[in-house]
Short mmCIF file of C-alpha atoms in Angstrom, two decimals:
data_model
loop_
_atom_site.label_atom_id
_atom_site.label_comp_id
_atom_site.label_asym_id
_atom_site.label_seq_id
_atom_site.Cartn_x
_atom_site.Cartn_y
_atom_site.Cartn_z
CA UNK A 287 149.54 100.59 153.92
CA UNK A 288 149.64 102.22 150.49
CA UNK A 289 152.62 102.12 148.16
CA UNK A 290 153.00 105.57 146.52
CA UNK A 291 155.35 105.57 143.48
CA UNK A 292 157.50 108.56 142.50
CA UNK A 293 158.79 108.26 138.95
CA UNK A 294 160.78 110.30 136.41
CA UNK A 295 163.04 111.62 139.16
CA UNK A 296 165.50 113.16 136.69
CA UNK A 297 162.92 115.38 135.00
CA UNK A 298 164.06 118.66 136.57
CA UNK A 299 167.00 117.86 138.84
CA UNK A 300 167.52 120.14 141.84
CA UNK A 301 165.39 123.19 142.68
CA UNK A 302 166.33 125.30 145.71
CA UNK A 303 164.60 128.64 145.13
CA UNK A 304 161.04 127.38 145.74
CA UNK A 305 159.76 126.11 149.08
CA UNK A 306 160.08 122.33 149.20
CA UNK A 307 156.42 121.71 150.07
CA UNK A 308 155.35 123.57 146.90
CA UNK A 309 157.28 121.30 144.52
CA UNK A 310 156.04 118.25 142.58
CA UNK A 311 157.07 114.96 144.25
CA UNK A 312 159.69 114.02 141.63
CA UNK A 313 161.70 117.25 142.02
CA UNK A 314 164.66 117.33 144.41
CA UNK A 315 165.54 120.02 146.94
CA UNK A 316 169.26 119.31 147.43
CA UNK A 317 172.06 117.17 146.09
CA UNK A 318 175.74 117.10 145.25
CA UNK A 319 177.99 115.20 142.86
CA UNK A 320 175.05 113.98 140.82
CA UNK A 321 173.82 114.47 137.27
CA UNK A 322 170.40 114.14 135.61
CA UNK A 323 170.21 111.92 132.56
CA UNK A 324 167.41 110.00 130.76
CA UNK A 325 164.86 110.73 133.46
CA UNK A 326 167.11 109.42 136.24
CA UNK A 327 169.60 110.75 138.77
CA UNK A 328 173.13 109.35 138.51
CA UNK A 329 176.28 109.73 140.53
CA UNK A 330 178.76 112.12 138.92
CA UNK A 331 181.78 110.46 137.29
CA UNK A 332 185.09 110.65 139.10
CA UNK A 333 188.42 111.99 137.93
CA UNK A 334 192.08 110.92 137.97
CA UNK A 335 195.40 112.65 137.45
CA UNK A 336 196.78 112.76 133.91
CA UNK A 337 199.92 114.18 132.29
CA UNK A 338 201.86 113.84 135.53
CA UNK A 339 203.88 115.59 136.73
CA UNK A 340 202.67 119.05 135.73
CA UNK A 341 205.75 121.32 135.97
CA UNK A 342 203.81 124.49 136.85
CA UNK A 343 200.76 125.36 138.92
CA UNK A 344 198.15 125.21 136.11
CA UNK A 345 195.74 128.15 136.13
CA UNK A 346 194.65 127.69 132.52
CA UNK A 347 194.48 124.80 130.05
CA UNK A 348 193.48 124.45 126.40
CA UNK A 349 193.66 121.69 123.81
CA UNK A 350 195.09 122.14 120.31
CA UNK A 351 194.74 119.46 117.64
CA UNK A 352 196.42 120.08 114.34
CA UNK A 353 198.23 118.04 111.72
CA UNK A 354 197.35 114.75 113.41
CA UNK A 355 199.03 115.88 116.64
CA UNK A 356 197.37 116.59 119.98
CA UNK A 357 198.69 119.17 122.45
CA UNK A 358 197.56 120.33 125.88
CA UNK A 359 198.84 123.85 126.60
CA UNK A 360 198.93 124.96 130.23
CA UNK A 361 199.22 128.56 131.38
CA UNK A 362 200.81 129.27 134.74
CA UNK A 363 201.23 132.73 136.19
CA UNK A 364 204.78 133.08 134.84
CA UNK A 365 205.27 130.14 132.44
CA UNK A 366 203.52 128.30 129.61
CA UNK A 367 204.09 124.56 129.12
CA UNK A 368 202.84 122.06 126.54
CA UNK A 369 202.27 118.32 126.78
CA UNK A 370 202.49 116.42 123.50
CA UNK A 371 201.08 113.13 124.76
CA UNK A 372 204.32 111.85 126.25
CA UNK A 373 206.30 114.68 127.83
CA UNK A 374 206.26 118.31 128.95
CA UNK A 375 208.07 121.17 127.21
CA UNK A 376 208.59 124.75 128.37
CA UNK A 377 207.35 127.09 125.62
CA UNK A 378 207.54 130.31 127.64
CA UNK A 379 208.65 133.22 125.45
CA UNK A 380 212.41 133.70 125.21
CA UNK A 381 212.20 137.26 126.51
CA UNK A 382 211.18 136.15 130.01
CA UNK A 383 208.43 135.30 132.43
CA UNK A 384 204.82 136.46 132.29
CA UNK A 385 202.89 138.58 134.79
CA UNK A 386 199.52 136.81 134.83
CA UNK A 387 197.40 136.83 137.97
CA UNK A 388 195.06 134.22 139.43
CA UNK A 389 192.16 136.68 139.28
CA UNK A 390 192.59 137.68 135.62
CA UNK A 391 193.94 134.37 134.25
CA UNK A 392 194.46 133.67 130.55
CA UNK A 393 192.15 133.49 127.55
CA UNK A 394 192.98 131.76 124.28
CA UNK A 395 191.82 131.50 120.70
CA UNK A 396 192.96 129.77 117.50
CA UNK A 397 193.34 131.63 114.20
CA UNK A 398 194.28 129.52 111.18
CA UNK A 399 195.73 126.83 113.44
CA UNK A 400 197.81 129.31 115.43
CA UNK A 401 197.22 129.38 119.20
CA UNK A 402 197.04 132.89 120.66
CA UNK A 403 196.83 133.61 124.41
CA UNK A 404 196.60 136.74 126.51
CA UNK A 405 196.39 137.60 130.21
CA UNK A 406 195.80 141.37 130.37
CA UNK A 407 199.31 142.17 131.63
CA UNK A 408 201.65 140.98 128.88
CA UNK A 409 201.63 141.29 125.11
CA UNK A 410 199.37 138.62 123.56
CA UNK A 411 201.37 135.44 122.87
CA UNK A 412 201.30 133.23 119.78
CA UNK A 413 202.66 129.77 119.06
CA UNK A 414 204.04 129.89 115.53
CA UNK A 415 203.56 127.00 113.10
CA UNK A 416 206.38 125.19 111.35
CA UNK A 417 205.38 123.50 108.09
CA UNK A 418 201.76 123.87 109.13
CA UNK A 419 202.10 122.36 112.63
CA UNK A 420 203.36 123.60 116.01
CA UNK A 421 206.53 122.20 117.54
CA UNK A 422 207.41 121.70 121.19
CA UNK A 423 210.81 123.19 120.39
CA UNK A 424 209.16 126.45 119.30
CA UNK A 425 208.49 128.93 122.08
CA UNK A 426 205.57 131.30 122.43
CA UNK A 427 206.37 134.85 121.35
CA UNK A 428 204.89 138.33 121.60
CA UNK A 429 202.25 138.68 118.90
CA UNK A 430 203.86 139.98 115.71
CA UNK A 431 202.74 143.50 114.65
CA UNK A 432 200.93 144.06 117.94
CA UNK A 433 201.15 147.75 119.01
CA UNK A 434 203.81 148.62 121.57
CA UNK A 435 202.87 149.27 125.23
CA UNK A 436 199.43 147.74 124.70
CA UNK A 437 197.67 144.86 126.47
CA UNK A 438 194.18 143.39 126.36
CA UNK A 439 192.12 141.33 128.77
CA UNK A 440 190.82 138.98 126.09
CA UNK A 441 191.55 138.21 122.45
CA UNK A 442 189.31 136.14 120.17
CA UNK A 443 189.31 135.04 116.53
CA UNK A 444 186.38 136.11 114.33
CA UNK A 445 186.39 135.27 110.62
CA UNK A 446 190.04 136.00 109.69
CA UNK A 447 190.36 138.86 112.19
CA UNK A 448 191.58 138.99 115.75
CA UNK A 449 189.39 140.97 118.17
CA UNK A 450 191.08 142.51 121.23
CA UNK A 451 188.75 143.41 124.11
CA UNK A 452 189.21 145.69 127.13
CA UNK A 453 192.48 147.31 126.06
CA UNK A 454 195.21 149.05 128.01
CA UNK A 455 197.47 151.59 126.25
CA UNK A 456 200.60 152.86 127.97
CA UNK A 457 199.18 151.69 131.30
CA UNK A 458 195.91 153.61 130.74
CA UNK A 459 192.87 151.26 130.79
CA UNK A 460 190.24 151.61 128.06
CA UNK A 461 187.87 149.06 129.51
CA UNK A 462 185.14 149.60 126.89
CA UNK A 463 187.46 149.50 123.86
CA UNK A 464 187.17 146.96 121.04
CA UNK A 465 190.18 146.78 118.71
CA UNK A 466 190.41 144.64 115.59
CA UNK A 467 193.31 143.60 113.38
CA UNK A 468 193.70 143.42 109.65
CA UNK A 469 192.58 140.15 108.07
CA UNK A 470 195.16 137.41 108.40
CA UNK A 471 196.34 135.17 105.58
CA UNK A 472 196.24 131.40 106.03
CA UNK A 473 198.38 130.15 108.95
CA UNK A 474 199.72 133.61 109.71
CA UNK A 475 198.97 136.29 112.27
CA UNK A 476 197.56 139.69 111.20
CA UNK A 477 199.96 142.10 109.53
CA UNK A 478 198.62 145.25 111.20
CA UNK A 479 196.68 146.67 114.18
CA UNK A 480 197.14 150.30 113.12
CA UNK A 481 193.70 151.89 113.39
CA UNK A 482 195.01 155.12 111.81
CA UNK A 483 196.02 153.47 108.53
CA UNK A 484 193.81 154.03 105.48
CA UNK A 485 195.29 151.06 103.64
CA UNK A 486 194.30 148.23 105.99
CA UNK A 487 190.96 147.19 107.49
CA UNK A 488 191.95 147.69 111.13
CA UNK A 489 190.03 149.81 113.60
CA UNK A 490 188.78 150.35 117.12
CA UNK A 491 185.67 151.62 118.86
CA UNK A 492 184.66 152.37 122.42
CA UNK A 493 181.26 150.95 123.38
CA UNK A 494 180.12 153.78 125.63
CA UNK A 495 176.34 153.29 125.61
CA UNK A 496 176.73 151.56 128.96
CA UNK A 497 179.27 152.21 131.68
CA UNK A 498 180.44 148.64 132.30
CA UNK A 499 183.76 147.17 131.26
CA UNK A 500 184.03 144.57 128.50
CA UNK A 501 184.41 141.09 129.96
CA UNK A 502 184.77 138.89 126.85
CA UNK A 503 183.34 137.96 123.47
CA UNK A 504 182.70 135.01 121.15
CA UNK A 505 181.45 134.45 117.59
CA UNK A 506 177.90 133.19 117.08
CA UNK A 507 176.62 132.60 113.57
CA UNK A 508 177.54 135.57 111.39
CA UNK A 509 178.09 137.90 114.36
CA UNK A 510 180.61 138.40 117.11
CA UNK A 511 178.97 139.07 120.47
CA UNK A 512 180.68 141.33 122.98
CA UNK A 513 179.76 140.86 126.64
CA UNK A 514 180.22 143.76 129.02
CA UNK A 515 179.48 143.77 132.73
CA UNK A 516 176.10 145.34 132.07
CA UNK A 517 175.20 144.92 128.40
CA UNK A 518 175.67 142.85 125.24
CA UNK A 519 176.60 144.04 121.73
CA UNK A 520 176.52 142.34 118.35
CA UNK A 521 179.46 143.07 116.04
CA UNK A 522 178.81 142.29 112.39
CA UNK A 523 181.06 142.45 109.32
CA UNK A 524 179.91 145.07 106.78
CA UNK A 525 183.09 145.60 104.75
CA UNK A 526 184.78 148.84 103.72
CA UNK A 527 184.85 151.58 104.71
CA UNK A 528 183.48 150.81 108.20
CA UNK A 529 184.49 147.10 108.32
CA UNK A 530 182.23 146.38 111.33
CA UNK A 531 178.86 147.58 112.59
CA UNK A 532 177.88 147.49 116.27
CA UNK A 533 174.43 147.11 117.79
CA UNK A 534 173.43 146.89 121.43
CA UNK A 535 171.46 143.67 121.92
CA UNK A 536 170.74 143.99 125.64
CA UNK A 537 171.11 147.03 127.91
CA UNK A 538 170.94 144.99 131.11
CA UNK A 539 172.42 141.50 130.66
CA UNK A 540 176.15 141.16 131.30
CA UNK A 541 178.88 138.56 131.87
CA UNK A 542 180.28 137.89 135.33
CA UNK A 543 183.92 137.63 134.19
CA UNK A 544 186.00 136.67 131.19
CA UNK A 545 185.87 133.00 130.19
CA UNK A 546 182.22 133.05 131.34
CA UNK A 547 180.72 132.40 127.89
CA UNK A 548 180.67 129.09 126.03
CA UNK A 549 179.18 128.11 122.70
CA UNK A 550 176.93 125.12 121.99
CA UNK A 551 174.42 124.23 119.29
CA UNK A 552 171.77 126.40 120.96
CA UNK A 553 173.91 129.55 120.99
CA UNK A 554 175.90 131.06 123.86
CA UNK A 555 175.63 130.02 127.50
CA UNK A 556 176.46 133.00 129.72
CA UNK A 557 177.41 132.99 133.39
CA UNK A 558 175.99 136.43 134.02
CA UNK A 559 175.97 139.00 136.75
CA UNK A 560 173.01 137.69 138.74
CA UNK A 561 171.75 134.92 136.44
CA UNK A 562 172.56 132.33 133.79
CA UNK A 563 171.50 133.28 130.27
CA UNK A 564 171.09 131.85 126.80
CA UNK A 565 171.83 133.89 123.68
CA UNK A 566 170.49 132.21 120.55
CA UNK A 567 171.70 135.03 118.31
CA UNK A 568 168.31 136.76 118.27
CA UNK A 569 167.37 137.15 121.91
CA UNK A 570 168.82 136.64 125.36
CA UNK A 571 166.80 134.83 128.02
CA UNK A 572 167.29 133.88 131.64
CA UNK A 573 167.23 130.18 132.58
CA UNK A 574 167.70 130.27 136.38
CA UNK A 575 164.70 132.08 137.94
CA UNK A 576 162.56 129.98 140.31
CA UNK A 577 165.10 127.17 140.23
CA UNK A 578 168.67 127.87 141.43
CA UNK A 579 169.39 131.58 140.99
CA UNK A 580 169.07 132.71 144.60
CA UNK A 581 171.00 129.74 145.90
CA UNK A 582 173.81 130.14 143.36
CA UNK A 583 174.46 133.80 143.96
CA UNK A 584 174.03 133.51 147.71
CA UNK A 585 176.83 130.93 147.73
CA UNK A 586 179.39 132.63 145.48
CA UNK A 587 182.44 134.15 147.16
CA UNK A 588 181.90 137.81 146.28
CA UNK A 589 185.61 138.61 146.53
CA UNK A 590 186.51 135.95 143.95
CA UNK A 591 183.92 136.35 141.19
CA UNK A 592 186.63 137.14 138.61
CA UNK A 593 187.82 133.54 138.87
CA UNK A 594 184.46 132.17 137.71
CA UNK A 595 184.35 130.45 134.32
CA UNK A 596 182.18 128.30 132.07
CA UNK A 597 183.00 125.08 130.24
CA UNK A 598 180.91 122.95 127.88
CA UNK A 599 180.95 119.16 128.24
CA UNK A 600 179.73 118.38 124.73
CA UNK A 601 179.76 114.61 125.28
CA UNK A 602 177.16 114.91 128.04
CA UNK A 603 175.35 118.04 126.72
CA UNK A 604 176.21 119.91 129.91
CA UNK A 605 177.31 123.44 130.72
CA UNK A 606 179.28 123.91 133.92
CA UNK A 607 179.13 127.30 135.65
CA UNK A 608 182.19 127.09 137.90
CA UNK A 609 182.78 129.40 140.85
CA UNK A 610 184.54 129.90 144.18
CA UNK A 611 182.07 129.13 146.95
CA UNK A 612 181.55 131.42 149.93
CA UNK A 613 183.12 128.83 152.22
CA UNK A 614 186.29 128.46 150.14
CA UNK A 615 188.23 131.50 151.33
CA UNK A 616 191.51 129.62 151.84
CA UNK A 617 192.14 127.95 148.48
CA UNK A 618 190.11 130.64 146.66
CA UNK A 619 189.87 128.61 143.45
CA UNK A 620 186.74 127.21 141.85
CA UNK A 621 185.42 124.42 144.05
CA UNK A 622 181.78 124.24 142.91
CA UNK A 623 179.91 123.90 139.62
CA UNK A 624 176.24 124.38 138.84
CA UNK A 625 175.61 122.01 135.94
CA UNK A 626 172.91 122.62 133.32
CA UNK A 627 172.02 119.84 130.88
CA UNK A 628 170.82 121.66 127.77
CA UNK A 629 169.08 118.59 126.36
CA UNK A 630 167.07 117.80 129.50
CA UNK A 631 166.95 121.36 130.91
CA UNK A 632 167.98 120.04 134.33
CA UNK A 633 170.20 121.52 137.05
CA UNK A 634 172.52 119.63 139.37
CA UNK A 635 175.61 120.45 141.43
CA UNK A 636 179.07 119.00 141.93
CA UNK A 637 182.36 119.63 143.73
CA UNK A 638 185.55 120.69 141.94
CA UNK A 639 189.15 120.25 143.17
CA UNK A 640 190.01 123.99 143.41
CA UNK A 641 190.33 124.68 139.69
CA UNK A 642 191.71 127.58 137.74
CA UNK A 643 190.11 126.37 134.52
CA UNK A 644 188.78 123.32 132.65
CA UNK A 645 189.75 122.40 129.11
CA UNK A 646 187.84 120.22 126.65
CA UNK A 647 189.70 117.99 124.24
CA UNK A 648 191.29 114.61 123.54
CA UNK A 649 192.91 112.84 126.48
CA UNK A 650 193.23 109.11 127.12
CA UNK A 651 191.66 107.48 130.15
CA UNK A 652 194.37 106.82 132.79
CA UNK A 653 192.62 103.59 133.79
CA UNK A 654 193.99 100.48 132.10
CA UNK A 655 192.18 99.41 128.91
CA UNK A 656 189.75 96.58 129.52
CA UNK A 657 187.61 94.09 127.71
CA UNK A 658 184.07 92.80 127.92
CA UNK A 659 185.29 90.04 130.21
CA UNK A 660 186.14 92.51 133.01
CA UNK A 661 182.66 94.07 133.14
CA UNK A 662 181.25 93.92 136.68
CA UNK A 663 177.65 94.79 135.83
CA UNK A 664 174.92 93.45 133.54
CA UNK A 665 173.10 95.10 130.65
CA UNK A 666 170.14 95.59 132.99
CA UNK A 667 172.09 97.22 135.81
CA UNK A 668 174.96 99.08 134.15
CA UNK A 669 174.52 102.81 134.72
CA UNK A 670 177.02 104.23 132.23
CA UNK A 671 177.26 104.42 128.45
CA UNK A 672 177.94 101.08 126.73
CA UNK A 673 181.45 102.26 125.85
CA UNK A 674 182.37 102.91 129.48
CA UNK A 675 182.46 101.16 132.85
CA UNK A 676 183.27 102.19 136.38
CA UNK A 677 186.83 100.87 136.18
CA UNK A 678 187.60 100.64 132.48
CA UNK A 679 186.66 102.02 129.12
CA UNK A 680 185.68 99.52 126.42
CA UNK A 681 185.93 101.92 123.51
CA UNK A 682 187.64 105.18 122.51
CA UNK A 683 190.38 105.41 125.12
CA UNK A 684 191.33 108.86 123.84
CA UNK A 685 187.89 110.40 123.39
CA UNK A 686 187.17 114.06 124.03
CA UNK A 687 186.56 114.89 127.63
CA UNK A 688 187.06 117.56 130.29
CA UNK A 689 190.50 118.08 131.81
CA UNK A 690 190.69 119.95 135.12
CA UNK A 691 193.56 122.34 135.91
CA UNK A 692 194.14 122.63 139.66
CA UNK A 693 196.79 125.17 140.68
CA UNK A 694 196.16 124.27 144.32
CA UNK A 695 197.18 120.63 143.74
CA UNK A 696 199.58 121.39 140.83
CA UNK A 697 197.79 118.61 138.97
CA UNK A 698 195.68 117.97 135.88
CA UNK A 699 192.72 115.60 136.17
CA UNK A 700 190.74 113.75 133.51
CA UNK A 701 187.01 113.83 134.17
CA UNK A 702 185.06 110.62 133.64
CA UNK A 703 187.75 108.31 135.02
CA UNK A 704 186.55 105.96 137.75
CA UNK A 705 184.26 106.90 140.62
CA UNK A 706 186.67 108.68 142.98
CA UNK A 707 187.95 112.23 143.36
CA UNK A 708 191.45 111.26 142.26
CA UNK A 709 192.39 108.83 145.08
CA UNK A 710 189.69 109.84 147.59
CA UNK A 711 186.17 108.47 147.81
CA UNK A 712 183.43 110.78 146.57
CA UNK A 713 180.35 111.54 148.66
CA UNK A 714 177.33 111.82 146.39
CA UNK A 715 173.70 112.34 147.34
CA UNK A 716 170.27 113.43 146.20
CA UNK A 717 167.64 114.64 148.64
CA UNK A 718 163.99 115.60 148.73
CA UNK A 719 162.33 117.31 151.72
CA UNK A 720 158.86 118.74 152.22
CA UNK A 721 156.91 115.88 150.62
CA UNK A 722 153.22 116.24 151.54
CA UNK A 723 151.73 113.32 149.60
CA UNK A 724 149.48 111.03 151.63
CA UNK A 725 148.46 107.42 151.02
CA UNK A 726 146.32 108.48 148.05
CA UNK A 727 149.39 109.93 146.32
CA UNK A 728 147.95 113.46 146.49
CA UNK A 729 149.41 116.49 148.33
CA UNK A 730 147.89 116.84 151.79
CA UNK A 731 149.95 119.04 154.13
CA UNK A 732 147.32 118.81 156.88
CA UNK A 733 147.56 115.04 157.13
CA UNK A 734 150.03 113.29 159.41
CA UNK A 735 151.67 110.39 157.55
CA UNK A 736 153.45 107.30 158.75
CA UNK A 737 156.20 105.98 156.45
CA UNK A 738 157.27 102.39 157.04
CA UNK A 739 159.43 101.62 154.01
CA UNK A 740 161.21 103.03 150.96
CA UNK A 741 161.39 100.97 147.76
CA UNK A 742 164.29 102.39 145.69
CA UNK A 743 164.12 101.73 141.96
CA UNK A 744 167.81 101.87 141.25
CA UNK A 745 171.01 100.09 140.31
CA UNK A 746 174.38 100.13 142.10
CA UNK A 747 177.64 98.87 140.62
CA UNK A 748 178.87 95.42 141.61
CA UNK A 749 177.86 94.41 145.16
CA UNK A 750 178.10 97.92 146.58
CA UNK A 751 175.45 99.53 148.76
CA UNK A 752 174.08 103.03 149.23
CA UNK A 753 172.69 104.78 152.28
CA UNK A 754 168.99 105.63 152.54
CA UNK A 755 167.52 108.16 154.97
CA UNK A 756 163.94 109.17 155.71
CA UNK A 757 163.16 112.50 157.36
CA UNK A 758 160.09 113.97 159.04
CA UNK A 759 158.68 117.33 160.21
CA UNK A 760 155.42 118.37 161.80
CA UNK A 761 155.64 121.94 160.49
CA UNK A 762 157.58 123.94 157.94
CA UNK A 763 159.27 125.93 160.72
CA UNK A 764 160.54 122.80 162.43
CA UNK A 765 163.95 121.39 161.52
CA UNK A 766 163.82 118.09 159.69
CA UNK A 767 164.81 115.00 161.68
CA UNK A 768 166.55 112.28 159.68
CA UNK A 769 166.35 108.58 160.45
CA UNK A 770 169.23 106.50 159.08
CA UNK A 771 171.41 105.77 157.33
CA UNK A 772 170.19 102.31 156.42
CA UNK A 773 172.18 100.49 153.76
CA UNK A 774 170.51 99.22 150.60
CA UNK A 775 171.73 96.74 147.99
CA UNK A 776 169.34 96.49 145.01
CA UNK A 777 170.83 93.11 144.06
CA UNK A 778 169.59 91.51 147.28
CA UNK A 779 166.96 93.89 148.68
CA UNK A 780 163.70 95.41 147.45
CA UNK A 781 163.04 97.86 150.29
CA UNK A 782 164.46 99.67 153.27
CA UNK A 783 162.31 99.65 156.42
CA UNK A 784 161.71 102.75 158.53
CA UNK A 785 159.12 103.97 160.99
CA UNK A 786 158.72 107.76 160.88
CA UNK A 787 155.73 110.04 161.33
CA UNK A 788 155.22 113.62 160.19
CA UNK A 789 153.23 116.00 158.02
CA UNK A 790 156.27 116.66 155.85
CA UNK A 791 158.45 113.76 154.70
CA UNK A 792 162.00 113.70 153.36
CA UNK A 793 164.04 111.04 151.59
CA UNK A 794 167.75 110.96 150.81
CA UNK A 795 169.96 108.57 148.81
CA UNK A 796 173.71 108.74 149.44
CA UNK A 797 176.94 106.98 148.51
CA UNK A 798 180.34 107.42 150.14
CA UNK A 799 182.53 104.81 148.46
CA UNK A 800 183.99 103.65 145.16
CA UNK A 801 180.78 102.89 143.30
CA UNK A 802 178.42 104.24 140.69
CA UNK A 803 174.64 104.28 140.94
CA UNK A 804 171.51 105.32 139.14
CA UNK A 805 168.13 106.19 140.65
CA UNK A 806 165.15 105.84 138.30
CA UNK A 807 162.47 106.31 140.95
CA UNK A 808 161.26 105.12 144.32
CA UNK A 809 158.08 104.33 146.23
CA UNK A 810 157.07 105.18 149.78
CA UNK A 811 154.93 102.91 151.94
CA UNK A 812 152.60 105.49 153.49
CA UNK A 813 149.63 105.32 155.83
CA UNK A 814 147.54 108.31 156.86
CA UNK A 815 147.76 108.80 160.61
CA UNK A 816 145.37 111.67 161.28
CA UNK A 817 144.98 115.36 160.51
CA UNK A 818 145.48 118.74 162.26
CA UNK A 819 147.93 117.43 164.81
CA UNK A 820 146.04 114.27 165.86
CA UNK A 821 147.90 111.04 165.31
CA UNK A 822 146.07 107.75 164.89
CA UNK A 823 147.29 104.88 167.03
#
């Protein structure tokens, strides 16, 4: 027998767009509820309910920190509520309910500490400050000085301006229209949106070089980038008399929906129409080809693409492209995320609990605070950051994290809390098929191999076990046959024994309980058993 090691298993993550037998041995062909970190594959963190009981089905959520206070603002279809860390308050405008839809949802921005939200059907809303801070006794209100009978799909802050995108006037849609306000003074909203006035620096322009509608926009460096369905524009401040200049940056790249762009230190991450893109402010490049593009867009529910969104998990240097999967026709909320780690340039996948949106901000861990004495792992085997454990957090109980808004469950969940999906066990796995390496460690698709053992190089929390499978095929057209599961505990075992034969080998590591694990590599005990269909006895 020959022990063939496979190391650095977190180098790339999951690749589905290339035939399995063409991939390097340390790349994976499938997986779910896992993340790639430090050259390893780890189980995705769990989540638990927070800010119970949410008084409205939450389709949107955003965090506002100002004046030493922390607020989570939740947008329902007809109401807006805020949680101040201890209780909920209804801050819906006094004039009545909203007319938001699940497909369009809300967007939000902050200008001088003032939260501004819009949904495309109502006047943009703002949460006025009192002595420099918001108050839960203050209700949202229609944006002061906003033109009558006008709505916009998205509104964003840029410098001291507000930029309204995809505008409707008197029920007539101007889907390519960009409208900007006058400059706002500190902690106030703009005094004018009148594009006909010669005394203020307001204006509007229709971006008609391409036919697509404007989806959204965000600042990047000195520019504001506008993302249409089919093109991208840079908007730059030039001062009077024109105020802004516009330049088409790409005639072909576009955003899939609003809320599909997020900023990080490398620029903008864009969930685009047919790809994922990076915009560094100078050029726009695709990051999905030959990895996950075909799989992603083959599995999106085409009737629900407007509900897609992007969120940045800055703590873990990850971008989540969230979407409604093709199999999720009933709940029709985002149930899947393709996760890109921008530090490692890896792709993984995970399940979502039918989300309308994800917010990023400060929220305490719902698990009870712990101490070093309650740690259940050792320095050598612990798979999480030193300030965190599977059941408790040793440090920074109110650190910044992701908070899920699930209108299906009428709940909010804090990501990174425990190992479960709220109260249910999470199934997590990573899988490789199509391995052609023989006993020499080199690819040899003509050789029949016999695998007798797998030696996982991994850690599992406490005394928990994982399931190991080994698969085999004699040809690429043949369905893979899996042997297993066989349980494995790295604290008491060094290998898992199997006896399978095939030209193409598969291996799968899976957990189904309340545990965390980390896979750094594995080795296969392989013996060549003959070539071209002959099998040695």
